[in-house]
Amino acid sequence: MYREIDDFVFVSHEDAVPISSPSDEPEYLGDINNYVDGIADELWPVNKKIHDNPELGYEEFIAHETLTKFMKNRSGWKVTPSAYGLATAWVAVFDSGKKGPVVSFNVEMDALDGIGHACGHNLIATASVAGGLATAEMMKLHRLSGKVVIFGTPAEEGGGGKIKLLEAGAYRDHKVDISLISHPGITNDTALMRTAAYTAFKVEYVGREAHAAASPWLGINALDALITAYNALSVLRQQTMPGDVIQGNITDGGVRPNVIHAYTAGNFVVRANTQARRDKLKMKVDSCFEAGATATGATLTMTPVQSYADHVPNHVLGGSYRRYFNALFPPHLIPDNGDVDEIEGRTMASTDQGDISYAMPSLSSGFSIIPGPGGNGPHNPEFAKAAGTREAFERCLRVGKALAGTAVDVLTKEGLLAEVKKEWRREMKVE
């Protein structure tokens, strides 16, 4: 089968039958596979509890309690609840006691307002916990050196929990070398997910009231200012680049028709492929809002809300993940060509894992689950239902196994961590 992506034609791996031999199988695959399968029935109620009790960012109290209680019952793990001044953040550490690489897994827990776990964070949590536990088990079984750290990271959906943990020194305190995570969707499985940089901000215009029929000339129309800016954004879109995204909604549009509107407000988001491009686009967007103020005489206030960096995947880590994942006989193989994999893994969604990728080598793999009858992906109620199925759970365990394999490669393969960090410095343009 052939597919066309961005004017390139690629041969699909979907129907390929892997040719394997004992020497082709990753060394630790059998032990990882058996271990995760052995704890699946213990992980299922944890996954289900999180899914069936959706909580908003920084309010993930049920998820926090469920996960920390589960981890405290695992032999050899030191668990810190409510870590780094965040009520629902937590840290779990397994230390071999022997100096070596420090591999980490990020757990997400928050849901979306009104539509539950429509981004599948219950699956992200389960995959990361499974991956972390399996890595620790391999360390015990094979007497490996190093340390595993699992971070419970709150409020990915716009709250920037990972950024707060970064700023608080969580990753630095544990001397983390790499960060691993995953994300479900309905697109192809991928090792190299690259996300968009984004910035969210609030816009407010203040004008002056007047009777809209008797003496409108005495007023300053804040709604006209916002509508002028909104229309300017629509005009700007004709001159934006592929990958540029401008989004917004009006939250306050005035009080009543017969009053010149003295206050209006809205929430807006700018996204682009990279932080540098996002910042350039944001300058043009700012000009549109300034134009609204100039045209009407209203006073403009713009308040930053949250910004995420684009996620830069580490190709070296991606190679290890791809090798393990494809050996687990998934429904669709990840292409062996990293460039093709990255093209398929491109998304205009954003995540605070992007900021992690600028601080250390990161891998955020993407995996498909079976959608509902409407075929809807993340941020749709149908996807929330799909994320709660046993089939989706089984697929996230496969991901957890591949993440564990990636971590074990870093722990065991001489020179691999140095190669990972060299690749990261090249991507970050750091000497």
Coordinates of C-alpha atoms in Angstrom, one line a residue:
M1 CA 0.0 0.0 0.0
Y2 CA 1.2 3.5 -0.8
R3 CA 0.4 6.7 1.1
E4 CA 1.0 10.3 0.2
I5 CA 2.1 12.6 3.1
D6 CA 3.0 16.2 2.4
D7 CA 3.6 15.4 -1.3
F8 CA 5.9 12.5 -0.5
V9 CA 4.9 8.9 -1.2
F10 CA 5.8 6.3 1.3
V11 CA 5.3 2.6 1.4
S12 CA 3.2 1.6 4.3
H13 CA 4.4 -0.8 6.9
E14 CA 0.9 -1.6 8.1
D15 CA 0.6 -4.8 6.2
A16 CA 4.2 -5.9 6.6
V17 CA 4.9 -9.2 8.4
P18 CA 7.9 -8.9 10.7
I19 CA 10.7 -11.4 10.0
S20 CA 12.2 -12.2 13.4
S21 CA 14.7 -14.5 14.8
P22 CA 15.9 -14.9 18.4
S23 CA 18.8 -12.6 17.7
D24 CA 16.5 -9.9 16.4
E25 CA 14.5 -9.8 19.6
P26 CA 15.6 -7.1 22.0
E27 CA 17.5 -8.7 24.9
Y28 CA 15.2 -7.8 27.7
L29 CA 11.9 -8.0 25.8
G30 CA 10.8 -11.3 27.2
D31 CA 11.4 -10.4 30.8
I32 CA 9.7 -7.0 30.4
N33 CA 6.8 -8.6 28.6
N34 CA 6.2 -11.2 31.2
Y35 CA 6.5 -8.8 34.1
V36 CA 4.0 -6.3 32.7
D37 CA 1.6 -9.0 31.8
G38 CA 1.9 -10.3 35.3
I39 CA 0.8 -7.0 36.9
A40 CA -1.9 -6.2 34.4
D41 CA -4.7 -7.2 36.7
E42 CA -3.3 -5.0 39.4
L43 CA -2.9 -2.0 37.0
W44 CA -6.4 -2.3 35.5
P45 CA -8.3 -1.1 38.6
V46 CA -5.9 1.8 38.9
N47 CA -6.5 2.8 35.3
K48 CA -10.2 2.4 35.7
K49 CA -10.4 4.5 38.9
I50 CA -8.6 7.4 37.3
H51 CA -10.8 7.2 34.1
D52 CA -14.1 6.9 36.0
N53 CA -13.3 9.8 38.3
P54 CA -12.2 12.6 36.0
E55 CA -10.6 15.6 37.8
L56 CA -9.4 19.0 36.5
G57 CA -5.9 20.3 36.7
Y58 CA -4.4 20.7 40.2
E59 CA -7.5 19.0 41.6
E60 CA -6.5 15.4 40.8
F61 CA -6.9 14.2 44.4
I62 CA -8.5 10.8 43.6
A63 CA -5.8 10.1 41.0
H64 CA -3.1 11.3 43.4
E65 CA -4.4 9.0 46.2
T66 CA -4.8 6.0 43.9
L67 CA -1.4 6.2 42.3
T68 CA 0.6 7.0 45.4
K69 CA -1.1 4.3 47.4
F70 CA -0.4 1.8 44.6
M71 CA 3.3 2.8 44.3
K72 CA 3.8 2.7 48.1
N73 CA 2.8 -1.0 48.0
R74 CA 5.6 -1.8 45.4
S75 CA 8.8 -3.2 46.9
G76 CA 11.8 -0.9 46.8
W77 CA 10.0 2.3 45.9
K78 CA 10.2 5.5 47.9
V79 CA 7.1 7.7 47.4
T80 CA 6.7 11.4 48.1
P81 CA 3.1 12.6 47.9
S82 CA 2.2 16.3 47.3
A83 CA 5.7 17.0 46.1
Y84 CA 7.4 20.3 45.4
G85 CA 4.6 22.4 46.9
L86 CA 1.9 21.0 44.5
A87 CA -0.9 19.2 46.3
T88 CA -1.4 16.6 43.5
A89 CA 2.2 16.2 42.3
W90 CA 4.1 13.1 43.5
V91 CA 7.4 11.4 43.0
A92 CA 8.4 7.7 43.3
V93 CA 12.0 6.6 43.2
F94 CA 13.6 3.2 42.8
D95 CA 17.4 3.4 43.4
S96 CA 19.6 0.5 42.7
G97 CA 22.2 1.9 45.1
K98 CA 24.8 1.8 42.3
K99 CA 25.8 4.8 40.2
G100 CA 24.3 4.8 36.7
P101 CA 21.9 6.7 34.4
V102 CA 18.7 8.2 35.9
V103 CA 15.7 7.4 33.7
S104 CA 12.3 9.0 34.4
F105 CA 8.7 8.6 33.4
N106 CA 6.0 11.3 33.5
V107 CA 2.5 10.5 34.6
E108 CA -0.5 12.7 33.7
M109 CA -3.7 12.6 35.6
D110 CA -6.0 15.6 34.7
A111 CA -9.2 15.5 32.6
L112 CA -11.1 18.0 30.5
D113 CA -13.9 20.1 31.8
G114 CA -17.3 18.5 31.0
I115 CA -16.0 15.7 28.8
G116 CA -13.9 13.6 31.2
H117 CA -10.7 11.8 30.1
A118 CA -11.2 12.8 26.5
C119 CA -7.4 13.1 26.2
G120 CA -6.7 9.7 27.7
H121 CA -4.5 10.7 30.6
N122 CA -5.6 7.6 32.5
L123 CA -3.8 5.6 29.7
I124 CA -0.7 7.9 29.9
A125 CA -0.6 7.3 33.6
T126 CA -0.9 3.6 33.3
A127 CA 1.7 3.3 30.5
S128 CA 4.2 5.4 32.5
V129 CA 3.7 3.5 35.7
A130 CA 3.9 0.1 33.9
G131 CA 7.1 1.3 32.2
G132 CA 8.7 2.6 35.4
L133 CA 7.8 -0.6 37.3
A134 CA 9.1 -2.9 34.6
T135 CA 12.4 -0.9 34.4
A136 CA 12.9 -1.3 38.1
E137 CA 12.1 -5.0 37.9
M138 CA 14.8 -5.4 35.2
M139 CA 17.3 -3.6 37.5
K140 CA 16.6 -6.0 40.2
L141 CA 16.5 -9.1 38.0
H142 CA 19.7 -8.3 36.1
R143 CA 21.5 -6.3 38.8
L144 CA 21.6 -3.1 36.7
S145 CA 23.0 0.2 38.0
G146 CA 21.1 3.4 38.0
K147 CA 17.8 4.9 39.2
V148 CA 14.2 5.1 38.0
V149 CA 12.0 8.2 38.9
I150 CA 8.3 8.4 38.2
F151 CA 6.9 11.9 38.4
G152 CA 3.2 12.5 39.0
T153 CA 2.6 15.7 36.9
P154 CA -0.6 17.6 37.4
A155 CA -2.5 19.9 35.1
E156 CA -1.2 19.2 31.6
E157 CA -4.4 20.7 30.1
G158 CA -3.3 24.3 30.2
G159 CA -1.9 24.4 33.8
G160 CA 1.7 23.6 33.0
G161 CA 2.4 21.2 35.9
K162 CA 5.6 19.9 34.4
I163 CA 6.9 23.4 34.0
K164 CA 6.2 24.1 37.7
L165 CA 8.1 20.9 38.6
L166 CA 11.0 22.0 36.4
E167 CA 11.1 25.4 38.0
A168 CA 10.9 23.9 41.4
G169 CA 14.0 21.7 40.6
A170 CA 12.3 18.3 40.7
Y171 CA 14.2 16.9 37.7
R172 CA 17.4 18.6 38.7
D173 CA 17.2 17.3 42.3
H174 CA 17.1 13.7 41.0
K175 CA 19.7 14.3 38.3
V176 CA 17.4 13.0 35.6
D177 CA 19.1 12.0 32.3
I178 CA 16.1 11.3 30.1
S179 CA 12.3 11.7 30.3
L180 CA 9.8 9.3 28.8
I181 CA 6.0 9.6 28.3
S182 CA 3.3 8.6 25.7
H183 CA 0.0 9.9 24.4
P184 CA -3.0 8.1 22.9
G185 CA -4.9 9.1 19.8
I186 CA -6.5 7.6 16.7
T187 CA -3.6 8.2 14.3
N188 CA -0.6 5.9 13.5
D189 CA 1.6 4.6 16.2
T190 CA 4.8 6.7 16.4
A191 CA 8.0 6.9 18.4
L192 CA 8.8 10.5 17.5
M193 CA 5.9 12.8 18.3
R194 CA 6.6 16.4 17.6
T195 CA 4.1 18.9 19.0
A196 CA 3.5 22.6 18.5
A197 CA 4.6 25.5 20.6
Y198 CA 1.7 27.6 22.0
T199 CA 0.9 30.6 24.1
A200 CA -2.4 31.4 25.6
F201 CA -3.4 34.9 26.7
K202 CA -6.4 37.0 27.8
V203 CA -7.4 40.1 25.9
E204 CA -9.5 42.9 27.5
Y205 CA -10.7 46.2 26.1
V206 CA -12.1 49.0 28.3
G207 CA -14.2 51.8 26.8
R208 CA -16.9 54.1 28.0
E209 CA -20.7 53.6 28.4
A210 CA -23.2 55.8 26.6
H211 CA -26.7 55.5 25.3
A212 CA -26.4 53.6 22.1
A213 CA -29.3 55.5 20.4
A214 CA -29.5 58.9 22.1
S215 CA -25.8 59.8 22.4
P216 CA -23.5 57.1 21.1
W217 CA -20.8 59.7 20.2
L218 CA -20.1 60.0 24.0
G219 CA -19.1 56.4 24.3
I220 CA -16.0 54.4 23.4
N221 CA -17.1 51.0 22.1
A222 CA -15.0 48.2 23.5
L223 CA -16.9 45.6 21.5
D224 CA -16.0 47.4 18.2
A225 CA -12.4 47.2 19.4
L226 CA -12.5 43.4 19.9
I227 CA -14.5 42.8 16.7
T228 CA -12.0 44.9 14.7
A229 CA -9.1 42.8 16.2
Y230 CA -11.0 39.6 15.5
N231 CA -11.5 40.5 11.9
A232 CA -7.9 41.6 11.6
L233 CA -6.9 38.1 12.8
S234 CA -9.0 36.6 10.0
V235 CA -7.2 38.8 7.5
L236 CA -3.8 37.9 9.0
R237 CA -4.5 34.2 8.4
Q238 CA -4.1 34.6 4.7
Q239 CA -0.4 35.5 5.2
T240 CA 0.4 33.0 7.9
M241 CA 2.7 30.0 7.3
P242 CA 1.8 26.3 7.3
G243 CA 1.8 25.2 11.0
D244 CA 0.6 28.6 12.2
V245 CA -2.6 28.5 14.2
I246 CA -4.6 31.3 15.7
Q247 CA -7.6 30.5 18.0
G248 CA -9.9 32.5 20.2
N249 CA -13.3 33.0 21.8
I250 CA -15.1 36.0 23.1
T251 CA -16.0 35.6 26.8
D252 CA -17.5 39.1 27.4
G253 CA -19.3 40.8 24.6
G254 CA -21.0 43.7 26.3
V255 CA -24.1 44.1 28.5
R256 CA -27.1 45.0 26.3
P257 CA -27.7 46.4 22.8
N258 CA -28.8 49.9 23.9
V259 CA -25.6 50.6 25.8
I260 CA -22.2 51.4 24.2
H261 CA -20.1 48.5 25.5
A262 CA -17.5 49.6 28.0
Y263 CA -15.9 46.2 28.6
T264 CA -15.2 43.2 26.4
A265 CA -12.8 40.3 26.7
G266 CA -11.7 37.1 25.1
N267 CA -9.2 34.2 25.4
F268 CA -6.8 33.6 22.5
V269 CA -4.1 31.0 21.6
V270 CA -1.2 31.2 19.1
R271 CA 0.5 28.0 18.0
A272 CA 3.4 27.3 15.6
N273 CA 5.8 24.6 14.8
T274 CA 8.6 26.1 17.0
Q275 CA 9.0 28.6 19.8
A276 CA 10.8 31.0 17.5
R277 CA 8.1 30.9 14.9
R278 CA 5.4 31.2 17.6
D279 CA 7.0 34.3 19.0
K280 CA 7.2 35.9 15.5
L281 CA 3.5 35.1 14.9
K282 CA 2.5 36.4 18.3
M283 CA 4.0 39.8 17.4
K284 CA 1.7 40.0 14.4
V285 CA -1.3 38.9 16.4
D286 CA -0.5 41.6 19.0
S287 CA -0.6 44.2 16.2
C288 CA -4.2 43.1 15.4
F289 CA -5.3 43.8 18.9
E290 CA -3.4 47.1 19.0
A291 CA -5.3 48.0 15.8
G292 CA -8.6 47.5 17.6
A293 CA -7.6 49.9 20.3
T294 CA -6.3 52.5 17.9
A295 CA -9.4 52.3 15.8
T296 CA -11.8 52.8 18.7
G297 CA -9.9 54.6 21.4
A298 CA -10.5 51.7 23.8
T299 CA -7.8 50.7 26.3
L300 CA -6.2 47.4 25.6
T301 CA -4.8 44.9 28.2
M302 CA -3.2 41.6 27.3
T303 CA -2.4 39.1 30.1
P304 CA -0.3 36.0 29.5
V305 CA -1.9 32.8 30.7
Q306 CA 0.3 29.9 29.8
S307 CA 3.0 29.0 27.2
Y308 CA 4.3 25.6 26.1
A309 CA 7.4 24.8 24.1
D310 CA 7.2 22.5 21.1
H311 CA 8.2 18.9 21.9
V312 CA 11.5 18.0 20.3
P313 CA 11.7 14.1 20.2
N314 CA 15.1 12.4 20.6
H315 CA 15.8 10.2 17.6
V316 CA 18.2 8.0 19.5
L317 CA 15.6 7.2 22.2
G318 CA 13.1 6.8 19.4
G319 CA 15.2 4.1 17.8
S320 CA 15.2 2.0 21.0
Y321 CA 11.4 2.5 21.4
R322 CA 10.7 1.6 17.8
R323 CA 12.7 -1.6 18.1
Y324 CA 10.9 -2.8 21.2
F325 CA 7.4 -1.6 20.1
N326 CA 7.6 -3.3 16.7
A327 CA 8.8 -6.5 18.4
L328 CA 5.6 -6.6 20.4
F329 CA 3.5 -7.3 17.3
P330 CA 1.3 -4.1 17.4
P331 CA -1.6 -3.7 15.0
H332 CA 0.5 -1.3 12.9
L333 CA 4.3 -1.2 12.8
I334 CA 6.2 2.1 13.3
P335 CA 8.2 2.9 10.2
D336 CA 11.9 2.1 10.5
N337 CA 12.8 5.4 8.9
G338 CA 13.0 8.0 11.6
D339 CA 12.2 10.9 9.3
V340 CA 9.0 9.2 8.1
D341 CA 8.1 8.4 11.7
E342 CA 8.6 12.0 12.7
I343 CA 6.4 13.2 9.8
E344 CA 3.6 10.8 10.9
G345 CA 4.1 11.9 14.5
R346 CA 3.7 15.6 13.8
T347 CA 0.7 17.2 15.6
M348 CA -0.4 20.8 16.1
A349 CA -1.6 19.9 19.6
S350 CA 0.6 21.2 22.5
T351 CA 1.9 19.8 25.8
D352 CA 4.1 20.8 28.7
Q353 CA 6.3 17.8 27.9
G354 CA 7.6 20.2 25.2
D355 CA 9.3 22.2 28.0
I356 CA 10.8 19.0 29.3
S357 CA 12.3 18.3 25.9
Y358 CA 14.2 21.6 26.0
A359 CA 15.6 20.8 29.5
M360 CA 16.7 17.2 28.8
P361 CA 16.4 14.4 26.2
S362 CA 12.7 13.4 25.9
L363 CA 10.6 10.9 24.1
S364 CA 6.8 11.2 23.8
S365 CA 5.5 8.3 21.8
G366 CA 2.1 8.3 20.2
F367 CA -0.2 5.2 20.2
S368 CA -3.5 4.5 18.6
I369 CA -6.6 3.2 20.3
I370 CA -9.8 2.1 18.7
P371 CA -12.2 5.1 18.4
G372 CA -15.9 5.1 19.0
P373 CA -18.5 4.8 16.2
G374 CA -18.0 8.4 15.1
G375 CA -14.2 8.0 14.7
N376 CA -13.5 11.0 16.9
G377 CA -10.0 11.6 18.4
P378 CA -8.9 13.4 21.6
H379 CA -11.0 16.2 23.1
N380 CA -14.3 14.6 22.2
P381 CA -16.6 12.8 24.6
E382 CA -16.5 9.7 22.4
F383 CA -12.8 9.5 22.8
A384 CA -13.2 9.6 26.6
K385 CA -15.4 6.5 26.4
A386 CA -12.9 4.8 24.1
A387 CA -10.0 5.6 26.6
G388 CA -11.8 3.6 29.3
T389 CA -12.0 0.3 27.4
R390 CA -10.0 -2.8 28.2
E391 CA -8.7 -2.8 24.6
A392 CA -7.2 0.7 25.1
F393 CA -5.7 -0.4 28.4
E394 CA -4.0 -3.4 26.7
R395 CA -2.6 -1.1 24.1
C396 CA -1.2 1.3 26.7
L397 CA 0.5 -1.7 28.4
R398 CA 2.3 -2.4 25.1
V399 CA 3.5 1.2 25.1
G400 CA 4.6 0.8 28.7
K401 CA 6.7 -2.2 27.7
A402 CA 8.4 -0.3 24.9
L403 CA 9.1 2.6 27.2
A404 CA 10.7 0.3 29.7
G405 CA 12.8 -1.3 26.9
T406 CA 13.9 2.2 26.0
A407 CA 14.9 3.0 29.6
V408 CA 16.7 -0.4 29.9
D409 CA 18.7 0.3 26.7
V410 CA 19.9 3.5 28.3
L411 CA 20.8 1.7 31.5
T412 CA 22.7 -1.2 29.8
K413 CA 24.1 -0.1 26.4
E414 CA 27.5 1.4 26.7
G415 CA 27.8 4.8 25.2
L416 CA 24.0 5.1 24.4
L417 CA 23.3 7.8 26.9
A418 CA 26.2 9.8 25.6
E419 CA 24.7 9.4 22.1
V420 CA 21.3 10.5 23.4
K421 CA 22.7 13.6 24.9
K422 CA 24.8 14.4 21.8
E423 CA 21.7 14.2 19.7
W424 CA 19.8 16.5 22.2
R425 CA 22.6 19.1 22.1
R426 CA 22.5 19.1 18.3
E427 CA 18.7 19.6 18.3
M428 CA 19.0 22.4 21.0
K429 CA 22.1 23.8 19.2
V430 CA 24.0 23.6 22.5
E431 CA 27.7 23.1 22.3

